[in-house]
CSV table of N, CA and C in Angstrom, one decimal:
chain,number,residue,atom,x,y,z
A,1,MET,N,0.8,-1.2,0.0
A,1,MET,CA,0.0,0.0,0.0
A,1,MET,C,0.9,1.3,0.0
A,2,MET,N,2.1,1.2,0.4
A,2,MET,CA,2.9,2.4,0.5
A,2,MET,C,3.6,2.8,-0.8
A,3,ASN,N,3.4,2.0,-1.8
A,3,ASN,CA,4.0,2.4,-3.1
A,3,ASN,C,3.3,3.5,-3.8
A,4,VAL,N,4.1,4.5,-4.2
A,4,VAL,CA,3.6,5.6,-5.0
A,4,VAL,C,4.6,5.8,-6.1
A,5,GLU,N,4.2,6.5,-7.1
A,5,GLU,CA,5.2,6.9,-8.1
A,5,GLU,C,6.2,7.8,-7.5
A,6,GLN,N,7.5,7.6,-7.9
A,6,GLN,CA,8.6,8.4,-7.3
A,6,GLN,C,9.4,8.9,-8.5
A,7,SER,N,9.7,10.2,-8.5
A,7,SER,CA,10.5,10.7,-9.6
A,7,SER,C,11.9,10.3,-9.4
A,8,GLY,N,12.6,10.2,-10.6
A,8,GLY,CA,13.9,9.5,-10.8
A,8,GLY,C,15.0,9.9,-9.9
A,9,ASP,N,15.9,10.7,-10.4
A,9,ASP,CA,17.3,10.8,-9.9
A,9,ASP,C,17.4,11.7,-8.7
A,10,ARG,N,16.9,11.3,-7.6
A,10,ARG,CA,17.0,12.0,-6.4
A,10,ARG,C,17.4,11.1,-5.2
A,11,ASP,N,18.0,11.7,-4.2
A,11,ASP,CA,18.3,11.0,-3.0
A,11,ASP,C,17.0,10.6,-2.3
A,12,ASP,N,17.0,9.5,-1.5
A,12,ASP,CA,15.8,9.1,-0.8
A,12,ASP,C,15.2,10.2,0.0
A,13,ALA,N,16.1,11.0,0.7
A,13,ALA,CA,15.6,12.1,1.5
A,13,ALA,C,14.9,13.1,0.7
A,14,ASP,N,15.2,13.2,-0.6
A,14,ASP,CA,14.7,14.3,-1.4
A,14,ASP,C,13.7,13.7,-2.4
A,15,MET,N,13.2,12.5,-2.1
A,15,MET,CA,12.3,11.8,-3.1
A,15,MET,C,11.0,12.6,-3.3
A,16,LEU,N,10.6,12.7,-4.5
A,16,LEU,CA,9.3,13.4,-4.8
A,16,LEU,C,8.2,12.4,-4.9
A,17,LEU,N,7.2,12.5,-4.0
A,17,LEU,CA,6.1,11.6,-4.0
A,17,LEU,C,5.0,12.1,-4.9
A,18,LEU,N,4.6,11.2,-5.8
A,18,LEU,CA,3.5,11.5,-6.7
A,18,LEU,C,2.3,10.5,-6.5
A,19,ILE,N,1.1,11.1,-6.6
A,19,ILE,CA,0.0,10.2,-6.5
A,19,ILE,C,-0.8,10.4,-7.8
A,20,LYS,N,-1.6,9.3,-8.1
A,20,LYS,CA,-2.4,9.3,-9.3
A,20,LYS,C,-3.9,9.7,-9.0
A,21,LEU,N,-4.4,10.6,-9.7
A,21,LEU,CA,-5.8,11.0,-9.5
A,21,LEU,C,-6.6,10.7,-10.8
A,22,LEU,N,-7.7,10.1,-10.7
A,22,LEU,CA,-8.5,9.7,-11.8
A,22,LEU,C,-9.8,10.5,-11.8
A,23,PRO,N,-9.9,11.5,-12.7
A,23,PRO,CA,-11.1,12.3,-12.8
A,23,PRO,C,-12.3,11.4,-13.3
A,24,SER,N,-13.5,12.0,-13.2
A,24,SER,CA,-14.7,11.3,-13.5
A,24,SER,C,-14.9,11.0,-15.0
A,25,ASP,N,-14.3,11.8,-15.9
A,25,ASP,CA,-14.6,11.7,-17.3
A,25,ASP,C,-13.6,10.7,-18.0
A,26,GLY,N,-12.9,9.9,-17.2
A,26,GLY,CA,-12.1,8.8,-17.7
A,26,GLY,C,-10.9,9.1,-18.5
A,27,ILE,N,-10.4,10.4,-18.4
A,27,ILE,CA,-9.1,10.7,-19.0
A,27,ILE,C,-8.0,9.9,-18.2
A,28,GLU,N,-6.8,9.9,-18.8
A,28,GLU,CA,-5.7,9.2,-18.1
A,28,GLU,C,-5.6,9.8,-16.7
A,29,PRO,N,-5.2,8.9,-15.8
A,29,PRO,CA,-4.9,9.4,-14.4
A,29,PRO,C,-3.8,10.5,-14.5
A,30,LEU,N,-4.0,11.5,-13.6
A,30,LEU,CA,-3.0,12.6,-13.6
A,30,LEU,C,-2.0,12.3,-12.4
A,31,LEU,N,-0.7,12.4,-12.7
A,31,LEU,CA,0.3,12.3,-11.7
A,31,LEU,C,0.5,13.6,-11.0
A,32,VAL,N,0.3,13.7,-9.7
A,32,VAL,CA,0.3,14.9,-9.0
A,32,VAL,C,1.3,14.8,-7.8
A,33,GLU,N,2.1,15.8,-7.6
A,33,GLU,CA,3.0,15.9,-6.5
A,33,GLU,C,2.2,15.9,-5.2
A,34,TRP,N,2.6,15.1,-4.2
A,34,TRP,CA,1.9,15.0,-3.0
A,34,TRP,C,1.8,16.4,-2.3
A,35,GLU,N,2.8,17.2,-2.4
A,35,GLU,CA,2.7,18.5,-1.8
A,35,GLU,C,1.5,19.3,-2.4
A,36,ILE,N,1.3,19.2,-3.6
A,36,ILE,CA,0.2,19.9,-4.3
A,36,ILE,C,-1.2,19.2,-3.9
A,37,ALA,N,-1.2,17.9,-4.0
A,37,ALA,CA,-2.5,17.1,-3.7
A,37,ALA,C,-2.9,17.3,-2.3
A,38,ALA,N,-1.9,17.5,-1.4
A,38,ALA,CA,-2.3,17.7,0.0
A,38,ALA,C,-3.0,19.0,0.3
A,39,ARG,N,-3.0,19.9,-0.7
A,39,ARG,CA,-3.8,21.2,-0.5
A,39,ARG,C,-5.3,20.8,-0.6
A,40,MET,N,-5.6,19.6,-1.1
A,40,MET,CA,-7.0,19.2,-1.1
A,40,MET,C,-7.2,18.3,0.2
A,41,ARG,N,-8.0,18.9,1.1
A,41,ARG,CA,-8.1,18.3,2.4
A,41,ARG,C,-8.6,16.8,2.3
A,42,ILE,N,-9.5,16.5,1.4
A,42,ILE,CA,-10.1,15.2,1.3
A,42,ILE,C,-9.0,14.2,1.0
A,43,LEU,N,-8.0,14.5,0.1
A,43,LEU,CA,-6.9,13.7,-0.2
A,43,LEU,C,-5.9,13.6,0.9
A,44,LYS,N,-5.6,14.7,1.5
A,44,LYS,CA,-4.7,14.7,2.6
A,44,LYS,C,-5.2,13.8,3.8
A,45,ASN,N,-6.5,13.9,4.1
A,45,ASN,CA,-7.0,13.1,5.2
A,45,ASN,C,-7.0,11.6,4.8
A,46,MET,N,-7.4,11.3,3.5
A,46,MET,CA,-7.4,9.9,3.1
A,46,MET,C,-6.0,9.3,3.2
A,47,ILE,N,-5.1,10.0,2.7
A,47,ILE,CA,-3.7,9.4,2.7
A,47,ILE,C,-3.2,9.3,4.1
A,48,GLU,N,-3.5,10.3,4.9
A,48,GLU,CA,-3.1,10.2,6.3
A,48,GLU,C,-3.7,9.0,7.0
A,49,ASP,N,-5.0,8.7,6.7
A,49,ASP,CA,-5.7,7.6,7.3
A,49,ASP,C,-5.4,6.2,6.7
A,50,VAL,N,-5.2,6.1,5.4
A,50,VAL,CA,-5.1,4.9,4.7
A,50,VAL,C,-3.7,4.6,4.3
A,51,GLY,N,-3.0,5.6,4.0
A,51,GLY,CA,-1.6,5.5,3.4
A,51,GLY,C,-1.7,5.7,1.9
A,52,PHE,N,-0.5,5.7,1.3
A,52,PHE,CA,-0.5,5.9,-0.2
A,52,PHE,C,-0.9,4.6,-0.9
A,53,LEU,N,-1.6,4.8,-2.0
A,53,LEU,CA,-2.1,3.6,-2.7
A,53,LEU,C,-1.4,3.4,-4.0
A,54,ASP,N,-1.3,2.2,-4.5
A,54,ASP,CA,-0.7,1.9,-5.8
A,54,ASP,C,-1.6,2.4,-6.9
A,55,GLU,N,-2.9,2.2,-6.8
A,55,GLU,CA,-3.7,2.6,-7.9
A,55,GLU,C,-4.2,4.1,-7.9
A,56,ALA,N,-4.7,4.5,-8.9
A,56,ALA,CA,-5.2,5.9,-9.0
A,56,ALA,C,-6.4,6.1,-8.1
A,57,ILE,N,-6.5,7.3,-7.5
A,57,ILE,CA,-7.6,7.6,-6.6
A,57,ILE,C,-8.7,8.2,-7.5
A,58,PRO,N,-9.9,7.5,-7.5
A,58,PRO,CA,-11.0,8.0,-8.3
A,58,PRO,C,-11.6,9.2,-7.7
A,59,LEU,N,-11.9,10.2,-8.5
A,59,LEU,CA,-12.6,11.4,-8.1
A,59,LEU,C,-13.9,11.5,-8.9
A,60,PRO,N,-14.9,10.8,-8.4
A,60,PRO,CA,-16.2,10.7,-9.2
A,60,PRO,C,-16.9,12.0,-9.5
A,61,ASN,N,-16.7,13.0,-8.7
A,61,ASN,CA,-17.4,14.2,-8.8
A,61,ASN,C,-16.6,15.3,-9.4
A,62,VAL,N,-15.5,15.0,-10.1
A,62,VAL,CA,-14.6,16.0,-10.6
A,62,VAL,C,-14.2,15.7,-12.1
A,63,GLN,N,-14.5,16.5,-13.0
A,63,GLN,CA,-14.1,16.3,-14.4
A,63,GLN,C,-12.7,16.7,-14.6
A,64,GLY,N,-12.0,16.1,-15.6
A,64,GLY,CA,-10.6,16.3,-15.8
A,64,GLY,C,-10.2,17.7,-16.0
A,65,TYR,N,-10.9,18.5,-16.8
A,65,TYR,CA,-10.5,19.9,-17.0
A,65,TYR,C,-10.7,20.7,-15.8
A,66,VAL,N,-11.6,20.4,-14.9
A,66,VAL,CA,-11.8,21.1,-13.7
A,66,VAL,C,-10.7,20.7,-12.7
A,67,LEU,N,-10.4,19.5,-12.6
A,67,LEU,CA,-9.3,19.0,-11.8
A,67,LEU,C,-8.0,19.7,-12.2
A,68,LYS,N,-7.7,19.9,-13.4
A,68,LYS,CA,-6.5,20.6,-13.9
A,68,LYS,C,-6.5,22.0,-13.4
A,69,ILE,N,-7.7,22.7,-13.5
A,69,ILE,CA,-7.8,24.1,-13.0
A,69,ILE,C,-7.5,24.1,-11.5
A,70,ILE,N,-8.1,23.2,-10.7
A,70,ILE,CA,-7.8,23.2,-9.3
A,70,ILE,C,-6.4,22.9,-9.0
A,71,LEU,N,-5.8,21.9,-9.7
A,71,LEU,CA,-4.4,21.6,-9.5
A,71,LEU,C,-3.5,22.9,-9.8
A,72,ASP,N,-3.9,23.6,-10.8
A,72,ASP,CA,-3.1,24.9,-11.1
A,72,ASP,C,-3.2,25.8,-9.9
A,73,TYR,N,-4.4,25.9,-9.3
A,73,TYR,CA,-4.6,26.8,-8.2
A,73,TYR,C,-3.8,26.3,-7.0
A,74,CYS,N,-3.8,25.0,-6.7
A,74,CYS,CA,-3.0,24.4,-5.6
A,74,CYS,C,-1.5,24.6,-5.8
A,75,GLU,N,-1.1,24.5,-7.1
A,75,GLU,CA,0.3,24.7,-7.4
A,75,GLU,C,0.7,26.2,-7.1
A,76,MET,N,-0.2,27.1,-7.5
A,76,MET,CA,0.0,28.5,-7.3
A,76,MET,C,0.1,28.8,-5.8
A,77,HIS,N,-0.6,28.0,-4.9
A,77,HIS,CA,-0.6,28.3,-3.5
A,77,HIS,C,0.1,27.2,-2.7
A,78,ARG,N,1.0,26.5,-3.3
A,78,ARG,CA,1.6,25.3,-2.7
A,78,ARG,C,2.4,25.6,-1.4
A,79,THR,N,2.9,26.8,-1.3
A,79,THR,CA,3.7,27.2,-0.1
A,79,THR,C,2.9,28.0,0.9
A,80,ASP,N,1.6,28.3,0.6
A,80,ASP,CA,0.8,29.1,1.5
A,80,ASP,C,0.5,28.4,2.8
A,81,ASP,N,0.4,29.1,3.9
A,81,ASP,CA,0.0,28.6,5.2
A,81,ASP,C,-1.5,28.7,5.2
A,82,ASP,N,-2.2,27.6,5.4
A,82,ASP,CA,-3.7,27.7,5.4
A,82,ASP,C,-4.2,28.6,6.4
A,83,SER,N,-3.6,28.8,7.5
A,83,SER,CA,-4.1,29.6,8.6
A,83,SER,C,-4.0,31.1,8.1
A,84,GLU,N,-3.2,31.4,7.1
A,84,GLU,CA,-3.2,32.8,6.6
A,84,GLU,C,-4.3,33.1,5.6
A,85,LEU,N,-5.0,32.1,5.2
A,85,LEU,CA,-6.0,32.2,4.1
A,85,LEU,C,-7.4,32.5,4.6
A,86,ILE,N,-7.5,33.0,5.8
A,86,ILE,CA,-8.9,33.3,6.3
A,86,ILE,C,-9.3,34.6,5.6
A,87,ILE,N,-10.5,34.5,5.0
A,87,ILE,CA,-11.0,35.5,4.1
A,87,ILE,C,-12.0,36.4,5.0
A,88,GLU,N,-11.6,37.7,5.1
A,88,GLU,CA,-12.5,38.6,5.9
A,88,GLU,C,-13.0,39.8,5.1
A,89,THR,N,-12.4,40.0,3.9
A,89,THR,CA,-12.9,41.1,3.1
A,89,THR,C,-13.2,40.5,1.7
A,90,LEU,N,-13.8,41.4,0.9
A,90,LEU,CA,-14.1,41.0,-0.5
A,90,LEU,C,-12.9,41.3,-1.4
A,91,GLU,N,-11.8,41.8,-0.9
A,91,GLU,CA,-10.7,42.2,-1.7
A,91,GLU,C,-9.9,40.9,-2.1
A,92,MET,N,-9.3,40.9,-3.3
A,92,MET,CA,-8.5,39.7,-3.7
A,92,MET,C,-7.1,40.2,-4.2
A,93,ASP,N,-6.1,39.4,-4.0
A,93,ASP,CA,-4.8,39.8,-4.5
A,93,ASP,C,-4.9,39.6,-6.0
A,94,GLU,N,-4.0,40.3,-6.7
A,94,GLU,CA,-4.0,40.4,-8.1
A,94,GLU,C,-3.9,39.0,-8.8
A,95,ARG,N,-3.0,38.2,-8.2
A,95,ARG,CA,-2.7,36.8,-8.8
A,95,ARG,C,-4.0,36.0,-8.7
A,96,ASP,N,-4.7,36.0,-7.6
A,96,ASP,CA,-6.0,35.3,-7.5
A,96,ASP,C,-7.1,35.8,-8.4
A,97,ARG,N,-7.2,37.1,-8.5
A,97,ARG,CA,-8.2,37.7,-9.3
A,97,ARG,C,-8.0,37.3,-10.8
A,98,GLU,N,-6.7,37.4,-11.2
A,98,GLU,CA,-6.4,37.0,-12.6
A,98,GLU,C,-6.7,35.5,-12.8
A,99,PHE,N,-6.4,34.7,-11.8
A,99,PHE,CA,-6.7,33.2,-11.9
A,99,PHE,C,-8.2,33.0,-12.1
A,100,ILE,N,-9.0,33.6,-11.2
A,100,ILE,CA,-10.4,33.3,-11.3
A,100,ILE,C,-11.1,33.9,-12.5
A,101,GLU,N,-10.6,35.0,-12.9
A,101,GLU,CA,-11.1,35.6,-14.2
A,101,GLU,C,-10.8,34.8,-15.4
A,102,ARG,N,-9.7,34.1,-15.4
A,102,ARG,CA,-9.3,33.2,-16.5
A,102,ARG,C,-10.3,32.1,-16.6
A,103,HIS,N,-10.9,31.7,-15.5
A,103,HIS,CA,-11.7,30.5,-15.4
A,103,HIS,C,-13.2,30.8,-15.1
A,104,VAL,N,-13.6,32.1,-15.3
A,104,VAL,CA,-14.9,32.5,-14.9
A,104,VAL,C,-16.1,31.7,-15.5
A,105,LYS,N,-15.9,31.2,-16.7
A,105,LYS,CA,-17.0,30.4,-17.3
A,105,LYS,C,-17.2,29.1,-16.7
A,106,HIS,N,-16.2,28.6,-15.9
A,106,HIS,CA,-16.3,27.3,-15.2
A,106,HIS,C,-16.5,27.5,-13.7
A,107,ILE,N,-16.8,28.7,-13.3
A,107,ILE,CA,-16.7,29.0,-11.8
A,107,ILE,C,-17.7,28.1,-11.0
A,108,TYR,N,-18.8,27.7,-11.6
A,108,TYR,CA,-19.8,26.9,-10.8
A,108,TYR,C,-19.2,25.5,-10.6
A,109,ARG,N,-18.6,24.9,-11.7
A,109,ARG,CA,-18.0,23.6,-11.6
A,109,ARG,C,-16.8,23.6,-10.7
A,110,ILE,N,-16.0,24.7,-10.8
A,110,ILE,CA,-14.9,24.8,-9.9
A,110,ILE,C,-15.3,24.8,-8.4
A,111,MET,N,-16.3,25.6,-8.1
A,111,MET,CA,-16.8,25.7,-6.7
A,111,MET,C,-17.3,24.3,-6.3
A,112,LEU,N,-18.1,23.6,-7.1
A,112,LEU,CA,-18.5,22.3,-6.7
A,112,LEU,C,-17.4,21.3,-6.4
A,113,ALA,N,-16.4,21.3,-7.3
A,113,ALA,CA,-15.3,20.4,-7.2
A,113,ALA,C,-14.4,20.8,-6.0
A,114,ALA,N,-14.2,22.1,-5.8
A,114,ALA,CA,-13.4,22.6,-4.7
A,114,ALA,C,-14.1,22.2,-3.4
A,115,ASP,N,-15.4,22.3,-3.3
A,115,ASP,CA,-16.1,21.9,-2.2
A,115,ASP,C,-15.9,20.4,-1.9
A,116,TYR,N,-16.1,19.6,-3.0
A,116,TYR,CA,-15.9,18.1,-2.9
A,116,TYR,C,-14.5,17.8,-2.4
A,117,LEU,N,-13.5,18.4,-3.0
A,117,LEU,CA,-12.1,18.2,-2.6
A,117,LEU,C,-11.6,18.9,-1.4
A,118,GLU,N,-12.5,19.7,-0.9
A,118,GLU,CA,-12.2,20.5,0.4
A,118,GLU,C,-11.0,21.4,0.2
A,119,VAL,N,-11.0,22.3,-0.8
A,119,VAL,CA,-10.0,23.3,-1.0
A,119,VAL,C,-10.7,24.6,-0.6
A,120,GLN,N,-10.7,24.9,0.7
A,120,GLN,CA,-11.5,26.0,1.2
A,120,GLN,C,-11.0,27.3,0.7
A,121,SER,N,-9.7,27.5,0.5
A,121,SER,CA,-9.3,28.8,0.0
A,121,SER,C,-9.8,29.1,-1.4
A,122,LEU,N,-10.0,28.1,-2.2
A,122,LEU,CA,-10.5,28.3,-3.6
A,122,LEU,C,-12.0,28.5,-3.5
A,123,ILE,N,-12.7,27.9,-2.6
A,123,ILE,CA,-14.1,28.2,-2.4
A,123,ILE,C,-14.3,29.6,-2.0
A,124,ASP,N,-13.5,30.1,-1.1
A,124,ASP,CA,-13.6,31.4,-0.6
A,124,ASP,C,-13.3,32.4,-1.7
A,125,LEU,N,-12.2,32.1,-2.5
A,125,LEU,CA,-11.9,33.0,-3.7
A,125,LEU,C,-13.0,33.1,-4.7
A,126,ALA,N,-13.6,32.0,-5.0
A,126,ALA,CA,-14.7,32.0,-6.0
A,126,ALA,C,-15.9,32.7,-5.4
A,127,SER,N,-16.2,32.5,-4.1
A,127,SER,CA,-17.3,33.2,-3.5
A,127,SER,C,-17.1,34.7,-3.5
A,128,LYS,N,-15.9,35.1,-3.2
A,128,LYS,CA,-15.5,36.6,-3.2
A,128,LYS,C,-15.7,37.1,-4.6
A,129,PHE,N,-15.3,36.4,-5.6
A,129,PHE,CA,-15.4,36.9,-6.9
A,129,PHE,C,-16.8,37.1,-7.3
A,130,ILE,N,-17.7,36.1,-7.0
A,130,ILE,CA,-19.1,36.2,-7.3
A,130,ILE,C,-19.7,37.3,-6.5
A,131,ALA,N,-19.4,37.5,-5.2
A,131,ALA,CA,-19.9,38.6,-4.4
A,131,ALA,C,-19.6,39.9,-5.0
A,132,ASN,N,-18.3,40.1,-5.4
A,132,ASN,CA,-17.9,41.3,-6.1
A,132,ASN,C,-18.6,41.5,-7.4
A,133,ARG,N,-18.9,40.4,-8.1
A,133,ARG,CA,-19.5,40.5,-9.4
A,133,ARG,C,-21.0,40.9,-9.4
A,134,ILE,N,-21.7,40.5,-8.3
A,134,ILE,CA,-23.1,40.8,-8.2
A,134,ILE,C,-23.4,42.0,-7.4
A,135,ARG,N,-22.5,42.5,-6.7
A,135,ARG,CA,-22.7,43.7,-5.8
A,135,ARG,C,-23.1,44.9,-6.7
A,136,GLY,N,-24.2,45.5,-6.3
A,136,GLY,CA,-24.7,46.7,-7.0
A,136,GLY,C,-25.4,46.5,-8.3
A,137,LYS,N,-25.6,45.2,-8.6
A,137,LYS,CA,-26.3,44.9,-9.9
A,137,LYS,C,-27.8,44.6,-9.7
A,138,THR,N,-28.5,44.8,-10.7
A,138,THR,CA,-30.0,44.5,-10.6
A,138,THR,C,-30.2,43.0,-10.7
A,139,PRO,N,-31.3,42.5,-10.3
A,139,PRO,CA,-31.6,41.1,-10.5
A,139,PRO,C,-31.5,40.7,-12.0
A,140,LYS,N,-31.9,41.6,-12.9
A,140,LYS,CA,-31.8,41.3,-14.3
A,140,LYS,C,-30.4,41.1,-14.7
A,141,GLN,N,-29.5,42.0,-14.3
A,141,GLN,CA,-28.1,41.9,-14.6
A,141,GLN,C,-27.5,40.6,-14.1
A,142,ASN,N,-27.9,40.3,-12.8
A,142,ASN,CA,-27.3,39.0,-12.2
A,142,ASN,C,-27.9,37.8,-12.9
A,143,ARG,N,-29.1,37.8,-13.4
A,143,ARG,CA,-29.6,36.7,-14.1
A,143,ARG,C,-28.8,36.5,-15.4
A,144,GLU,N,-28.5,37.6,-16.1
A,144,GLU,CA,-27.8,37.6,-17.3
A,144,GLU,C,-26.4,37.0,-17.1
A,145,PHE,N,-25.7,37.4,-16.0
A,145,PHE,CA,-24.4,36.9,-15.6
A,145,PHE,C,-24.4,35.4,-15.4
A,146,PHE,N,-25.4,35.0,-14.6
A,146,PHE,CA,-25.5,33.5,-14.3
A,146,PHE,C,-26.3,32.7,-15.3
A,147,ARG,N,-26.8,33.4,-16.3
A,147,ARG,CA,-27.6,32.7,-17.4
A,147,ARG,C,-28.8,32.0,-16.8
A,148,ILE,N,-29.5,32.8,-16.0
A,148,ILE,CA,-30.7,32.2,-15.3
A,148,ILE,C,-31.9,32.9,-15.9
A,149,GLU,N,-32.9,32.0,-16.3
A,149,GLU,CA,-34.2,32.5,-16.8
A,149,GLU,C,-35.0,33.1,-15.6
A,150,SER,N,-35.7,34.2,-15.9
A,150,SER,CA,-36.6,34.7,-14.8
A,150,SER,C,-37.8,33.7,-14.6
A,151,ASP,N,-38.1,33.6,-13.3
A,151,ASP,CA,-39.2,32.8,-12.9
A,151,ASP,C,-40.6,33.5,-13.1
A,152,PHE,N,-40.5,34.8,-13.3
A,152,PHE,CA,-41.7,35.6,-13.4
A,152,PHE,C,-42.1,35.9,-14.8
A,153,ASN,N,-43.4,35.8,-15.1
A,153,ASN,CA,-43.9,36.2,-16.4
A,153,ASN,C,-44.0,37.8,-16.3
A,154,ALA,N,-44.4,38.4,-17.4
A,154,ALA,CA,-44.4,39.9,-17.4
A,154,ALA,C,-45.4,40.4,-16.4
A,155,GLU,N,-46.6,39.8,-16.3
A,155,GLU,CA,-47.6,40.3,-15.3
A,155,GLU,C,-47.1,40.1,-13.9
A,156,GLU,N,-46.4,39.0,-13.5
A,156,GLU,CA,-45.9,38.8,-12.2
A,156,GLU,C,-44.8,39.9,-11.9
A,157,ALA,N,-44.0,40.1,-12.9
A,157,ALA,CA,-42.9,41.1,-12.7
A,157,ALA,C,-43.5,42.5,-12.4
A,158,ARG,N,-44.5,42.9,-13.2
A,158,ARG,CA,-45.2,44.2,-12.9
A,158,ARG,C,-45.8,44.2,-11.5
A,159,GLN,N,-46.4,43.1,-11.1
A,159,GLN,CA,-47.0,43.1,-9.8
A,159,GLN,C,-46.0,43.3,-8.7
A,160,ILE,N,-44.8,42.6,-8.8
A,160,ILE,CA,-43.7,42.8,-7.9
A,160,ILE,C,-43.2,44.2,-7.8
A,161,MET,N,-43.1,44.8,-9.0
A,161,MET,CA,-42.6,46.2,-9.1
A,161,MET,C,-43.6,47.1,-8.4
A,162,LYS,N,-44.9,46.8,-8.6
A,162,LYS,CA,-46.0,47.7,-8.0
A,162,LYS,C,-45.9,47.5,-6.5
A,163,GLU,N,-45.8,46.3,-6.0
A,163,GLU,CA,-45.8,46.1,-4.5
A,163,GLU,C,-44.5,46.6,-3.9
A,164,ASN,N,-43.4,46.6,-4.6
A,164,ASN,CA,-42.1,47.0,-4.1
A,164,ASN,C,-41.6,48.3,-4.8
A,165,GLY,N,-42.5,49.3,-4.9
A,165,GLY,CA,-42.1,50.5,-5.6
A,165,GLY,C,-40.9,51.2,-5.2
A,166,TRP,N,-40.5,51.0,-3.9
A,166,TRP,CA,-39.3,51.6,-3.4
A,166,TRP,C,-38.0,51.1,-4.0
A,167,THR,N,-38.1,50.0,-4.7
A,167,THR,CA,-36.9,49.4,-5.3
A,167,THR,C,-36.9,49.8,-6.8
A,168,GLU,N,-35.7,50.0,-7.3
A,168,GLU,CA,-35.5,50.3,-8.7
A,168,GLU,C,-35.2,49.1,-9.5
A,169,ALA,N,-35.1,48.0,-8.8
A,169,ALA,CA,-34.7,46.7,-9.5
A,169,ALA,C,-35.7,46.3,-10.5
A,170,GLU,N,-35.2,45.7,-11.6
A,170,GLU,CA,-36.0,45.1,-12.7
A,170,GLU,C,-36.0,43.6,-12.4
A,171,PHE,N,-37.2,43.0,-12.5
A,171,PHE,CA,-37.3,41.6,-12.3
A,171,PHE,C,-37.5,41.0,-13.7
């Protein structure tokens, strides 16, 4: 059970541990450095409890392209101290903002996978991005951003506007 892929020409003390992750869409297993995979709390806990496995670890709730995005994020934050990542404001550092903007069209799938894999800092980042994106917007603008159809027909929307005349929001 303790066998994992190990990268070649290194001393035993400097051995690079790699684990195999198998996304749900059946692409080839991805070899990932343990230091990066350990940023995903679910994998860290599993390996600490069970030990390293010879076979690929299946990730039934994560598609390959989303896993690659999350691995990029984990690589970008590989040396971060999790205790420093507590989110108290809606401000983002430039590196994180650029990262999430690059992947905005997949943000929903990223959030679901980050939740499944327990990458709390990525969940927080995506949540902050969405909060910043919807702040000050009308319901109509937010529906357009999230590609959500209105639940109200024209008559219901007029009735809501009449009952809530104090708001300038369009339904």
